[in-house]
Short mmCIF file of C-alpha atoms in Angstrom, two decimals:
data_model
loop_
_atom_site.label_atom_id
_atom_site.label_comp_id
_atom_site.label_asym_id
_atom_site.label_seq_id
_atom_site.Cartn_x
_atom_site.Cartn_y
_atom_site.Cartn_z
CA UNK A 12 0.00 0.00 0.00
CA UNK A 13 0.85 3.67 -0.11
CA UNK A 14 3.38 5.13 2.31
CA UNK A 15 3.94 8.85 2.77
CA UNK A 16 7.02 10.28 4.47
CA UNK A 17 7.09 13.94 5.57
CA UNK A 18 10.06 16.12 6.60
CA UNK A 19 10.93 17.96 8.70
CA UNK A 20 8.89 17.08 11.78
CA UNK A 21 9.43 20.57 13.19
CA UNK A 22 10.30 23.82 11.45
CA UNK A 23 10.94 27.24 12.94
CA UNK A 24 11.30 30.32 10.72
CA UNK A 25 11.41 34.06 11.19
CA UNK A 26 8.33 36.03 10.27
CA UNK A 27 8.56 37.09 6.65
CA UNK A 28 10.86 34.23 5.65
CA UNK A 29 9.82 31.25 3.54
CA UNK A 30 9.03 27.74 4.77
CA UNK A 31 9.31 24.51 2.78
CA UNK A 32 7.91 21.13 3.79
CA UNK A 33 8.65 18.01 1.74
CA UNK A 34 6.86 14.70 1.27
CA UNK A 35 7.62 11.51 -0.61
CA UNK A 36 5.17 8.79 -1.60
CA UNK A 37 5.64 5.20 -2.63
CA UNK A 38 2.69 4.28 -4.87
CA UNK A 39 3.17 5.56 -8.44
CA UNK A 40 -0.58 5.18 -8.99
CA UNK A 41 -1.38 7.95 -6.50
CA UNK A 42 -2.69 10.99 -8.35
CA UNK A 43 -4.06 13.38 -5.74
CA UNK A 44 -1.89 15.26 -3.22
CA UNK A 45 -3.57 17.61 -0.71
CA UNK A 46 -2.00 19.65 2.06
CA UNK A 47 -3.86 20.24 5.31
CA UNK A 48 -3.34 22.74 8.11
CA UNK A 49 -4.34 21.72 11.61
CA UNK A 50 -4.63 24.24 14.41
CA UNK A 51 -4.68 23.18 18.04
CA UNK A 52 -7.88 21.38 18.98
CA UNK A 53 -9.34 21.52 15.49
CA UNK A 54 -9.77 19.22 12.52
CA UNK A 55 -7.49 19.44 9.48
CA UNK A 56 -8.38 22.05 6.90
CA UNK A 57 -7.37 21.86 3.24
CA UNK A 58 -5.06 24.69 2.19
CA UNK A 59 -4.02 23.55 -1.28
CA UNK A 60 -4.03 20.42 -3.41
CA UNK A 61 -2.54 19.21 -6.67
CA UNK A 62 -3.32 16.46 -9.14
CA UNK A 63 -0.73 14.41 -10.99
CA UNK A 64 -1.39 16.09 -14.32
CA UNK A 65 -0.05 19.38 -12.93
CA UNK A 66 3.52 20.16 -11.81
CA UNK A 67 2.88 23.28 -9.76
CA UNK A 68 -0.03 25.14 -8.25
CA UNK A 69 -0.08 28.47 -6.45
CA UNK A 70 -2.58 30.25 -4.26
CA UNK A 71 -1.37 33.62 -2.99
CA UNK A 72 1.46 32.88 -0.51
CA UNK A 73 1.12 29.11 -0.78
CA UNK A 74 2.43 26.88 -3.56
CA UNK A 75 2.77 23.17 -4.08
CA UNK A 76 5.15 21.44 -6.49
CA UNK A 77 4.96 17.83 -7.66
CA UNK A 78 7.69 15.66 -9.17
CA UNK A 79 6.01 12.47 -10.36
CA UNK A 80 9.25 10.87 -11.51
CA UNK A 81 10.88 11.24 -8.11
CA UNK A 82 7.57 10.71 -6.31
CA UNK A 83 7.85 13.75 -4.10
CA UNK A 84 5.87 16.93 -3.56
CA UNK A 85 6.52 20.04 -1.52
CA UNK A 86 4.64 22.86 0.17
CA UNK A 87 6.09 26.36 -0.07
CA UNK A 88 4.85 29.21 2.13
CA UNK A 89 6.28 32.65 1.39
CA UNK A 90 6.20 35.81 3.52
CA UNK A 91 5.26 33.78 6.58
CA UNK A 92 3.02 35.32 9.22
CA UNK A 93 2.36 34.37 12.87
CA UNK A 94 -1.03 32.91 11.90
CA UNK A 95 0.79 30.36 9.70
CA UNK A 96 1.95 28.62 12.89
CA UNK A 97 0.24 25.21 12.94
CA UNK A 98 0.78 21.54 12.11
CA UNK A 99 0.82 20.80 8.39
CA UNK A 100 0.07 17.41 6.86
CA UNK A 101 0.62 16.14 3.37
CA UNK A 102 -1.41 13.25 2.01
CA UNK A 103 -1.70 11.11 -1.11
CA UNK A 104 -4.44 9.03 -2.67
CA UNK A 105 -5.76 7.54 -5.85
CA UNK A 106 -8.98 9.17 -6.93
CA UNK A 107 -10.96 6.03 -7.76
CA UNK A 108 -14.32 6.21 -6.01
CA UNK A 109 -13.59 7.02 -2.39
CA UNK A 110 -10.61 9.27 -1.64
CA UNK A 111 -8.63 7.07 0.76
CA UNK A 112 -6.03 9.53 1.96
CA UNK A 113 -2.71 8.33 3.37
CA UNK A 114 -1.19 11.04 5.55
CA UNK A 115 2.37 12.00 6.36
CA UNK A 116 3.45 12.33 9.99
CA UNK A 117 3.01 16.10 10.10
CA UNK A 118 5.26 19.16 10.44
CA UNK A 119 4.92 21.59 13.32
CA UNK A 120 5.63 25.03 11.86
CA UNK A 121 6.45 27.87 14.23
CA UNK A 122 6.73 31.45 12.98
CA UNK A 123 8.92 33.59 15.22
CA UNK A 124 8.03 37.31 15.36
CA UNK B 4 -24.46 25.03 7.09
CA UNK B 5 -22.92 23.55 10.21
CA UNK B 6 -20.63 21.37 8.08
CA UNK B 7 -19.40 18.22 9.80
CA UNK B 8 -20.33 17.87 13.46
CA UNK B 9 -19.06 15.25 15.91
CA UNK B 10 -20.20 14.26 19.38
CA UNK B 11 -19.00 13.91 22.04
CA UNK B 12 -15.97 16.20 22.13
CA UNK B 13 -14.26 14.16 24.82
CA UNK B 14 -14.91 10.84 26.49
CA UNK B 15 -13.19 8.59 29.02
CA UNK B 16 -13.92 4.87 28.70
CA UNK B 17 -12.95 1.93 30.83
CA UNK B 18 -11.37 -1.10 29.18
CA UNK B 19 -14.10 -3.35 27.75
CA UNK B 20 -16.77 -0.66 27.57
CA UNK B 21 -18.47 0.23 24.32
CA UNK B 22 -19.50 3.52 22.81
CA UNK B 23 -20.64 5.16 19.59
CA UNK B 24 -19.00 8.23 18.15
CA UNK B 25 -21.51 10.32 16.25
CA UNK B 26 -20.85 12.14 12.98
CA UNK B 27 -23.34 14.21 11.00
CA UNK B 28 -22.91 16.35 7.90
CA UNK B 29 -25.44 18.74 6.40
CA UNK B 30 -23.77 19.27 3.02
CA UNK B 31 -25.51 16.35 1.27
CA UNK B 32 -22.15 14.68 0.73
CA UNK B 33 -22.09 11.12 -0.60
CA UNK B 34 -18.72 10.14 0.81
CA UNK B 35 -17.90 9.95 4.52
CA UNK B 36 -14.77 8.84 6.33
CA UNK B 37 -13.49 8.03 9.81
CA UNK B 38 -9.86 8.65 10.75
CA UNK B 39 -7.89 8.30 13.96
CA UNK B 40 -4.95 10.48 14.91
CA UNK B 41 -2.48 9.22 17.50
CA UNK B 42 -0.26 11.77 19.30
CA UNK B 43 2.35 13.28 17.01
CA UNK B 44 1.20 11.22 14.04
CA UNK B 45 -0.78 11.68 10.86
CA UNK B 46 -4.33 10.50 10.40
CA UNK B 47 -5.11 6.90 9.54
CA UNK B 48 -8.29 5.82 7.75
CA UNK B 49 -10.52 3.48 9.76
CA UNK B 50 -13.66 3.09 7.61
CA UNK B 51 -15.35 4.92 4.79
CA UNK B 52 -18.70 5.03 3.04
CA UNK B 53 -19.59 5.94 -0.54
CA UNK B 54 -23.30 6.31 0.19
CA UNK B 55 -26.15 5.17 2.38
CA UNK B 56 -25.94 1.44 3.00
CA UNK B 57 -22.39 1.10 1.62
CA UNK B 58 -19.33 0.93 3.86
CA UNK B 59 -15.81 -0.45 3.53
CA UNK B 60 -12.65 -0.93 5.58
CA UNK B 61 -9.77 1.46 5.57
CA UNK B 62 -6.22 1.00 6.81
CA UNK B 63 -6.95 0.30 10.52
CA UNK B 64 -10.49 -1.15 10.89
CA UNK B 65 -9.90 -3.72 13.66
CA UNK B 66 -11.92 -3.04 16.81
CA UNK B 67 -14.40 -0.74 15.07
CA UNK B 68 -17.71 -0.99 13.24
CA UNK B 69 -19.71 1.48 11.18
CA UNK B 70 -23.10 1.85 9.59
CA UNK B 71 -24.59 4.33 7.13
CA UNK B 72 -28.37 4.30 7.19
CA UNK B 73 -28.77 7.90 6.00
CA UNK B 74 -26.74 10.29 3.85
CA UNK B 75 -26.22 12.61 6.83
CA UNK B 76 -25.03 10.22 9.56
CA UNK B 77 -22.01 7.94 9.82
CA UNK B 78 -21.56 6.61 13.40
CA UNK B 79 -18.44 4.75 14.51
CA UNK B 80 -18.87 1.97 17.07
CA UNK B 81 -16.26 0.68 19.52
CA UNK B 82 -17.45 -2.61 20.98
CA UNK B 83 -14.73 -3.55 23.49
CA UNK B 84 -12.59 -0.52 24.20
CA UNK B 85 -8.85 -1.12 24.56
CA UNK B 86 -6.05 1.29 25.62
CA UNK B 87 -4.71 1.10 22.05
CA UNK B 88 -7.87 2.93 20.94
CA UNK B 89 -6.93 6.03 22.88
CA UNK B 90 -6.78 8.61 20.13
CA UNK B 91 -8.48 11.57 18.51
CA UNK B 92 -11.13 10.55 16.01
CA UNK B 93 -12.02 12.68 13.02
CA UNK B 94 -14.96 12.31 10.70
CA UNK B 95 -14.82 13.79 7.20
CA UNK B 96 -17.09 14.07 4.20
CA UNK B 97 -16.86 14.96 0.52
CA UNK B 98 -19.31 15.22 -2.36
CA UNK B 99 -17.50 13.62 -5.25
CA UNK B 100 -13.72 13.00 -5.07
CA UNK B 101 -13.61 12.57 -8.82
CA UNK B 102 -14.54 16.21 -9.34
CA UNK B 103 -11.71 17.52 -7.19
CA UNK B 104 -13.97 17.84 -4.18
CA UNK B 105 -11.97 18.04 -0.99
CA UNK B 106 -12.72 16.34 2.31
CA UNK B 107 -14.18 18.51 5.04
CA UNK B 108 -13.23 17.46 8.56
CA UNK B 109 -15.16 17.69 11.79
CA UNK B 110 -13.64 19.06 15.03
CA UNK B 111 -12.78 15.61 16.38
CA UNK B 112 -13.62 13.43 19.39
CA UNK B 113 -10.88 12.86 21.94
CA UNK B 114 -11.13 9.37 23.46
CA UNK B 115 -9.20 8.12 26.45
CA UNK B 116 -9.40 4.41 27.35
CA UNK B 117 -8.21 3.53 30.85
#
């Protein structure tokens, strides 16, 4: 089955700097890669996603890149702000009927003022 | 819309007790999912449903049961609680994954088995 590895487990950056979180996946048939943000005591919330027919996607300060050959994808947050502090999860799945997401272990991002 | 709601928010169970975690969504979503999140880890899929009357196992189904009698509700049943089931449980729903529809998550139920 699919296995998703996420690095780093913790990341601390200065406000205004960029943050990058990386994930690798094992199943070449996976074709959907979402990123979720989880704040303390809350459920995960989708922040951006990408499908395997696209190499990069951007939404304001957030971007995701996908390298299908190497089977890895990354989340890029630019001009970080204190409210970006949270735990971020990557996930992968095949979109065939139900979306059975396999999650990475999570990255705790801390933005230092 | 309230989105995805879960009850209770927190529960302590003794070993061997049973309980049902409730999940309701008001978005008319066909697909519903149950995940568990252990401390410091990502979420793991327990069970999922593609519509009323249809359920299937996910990655970690042992010790759990589900049913889906209506589109709105997807309860998760623990029959004989074990310490290994101490976790935070999240319910999620989506309309149609094939149309790039994301999963919306509930706020979670924190379960402690002692």
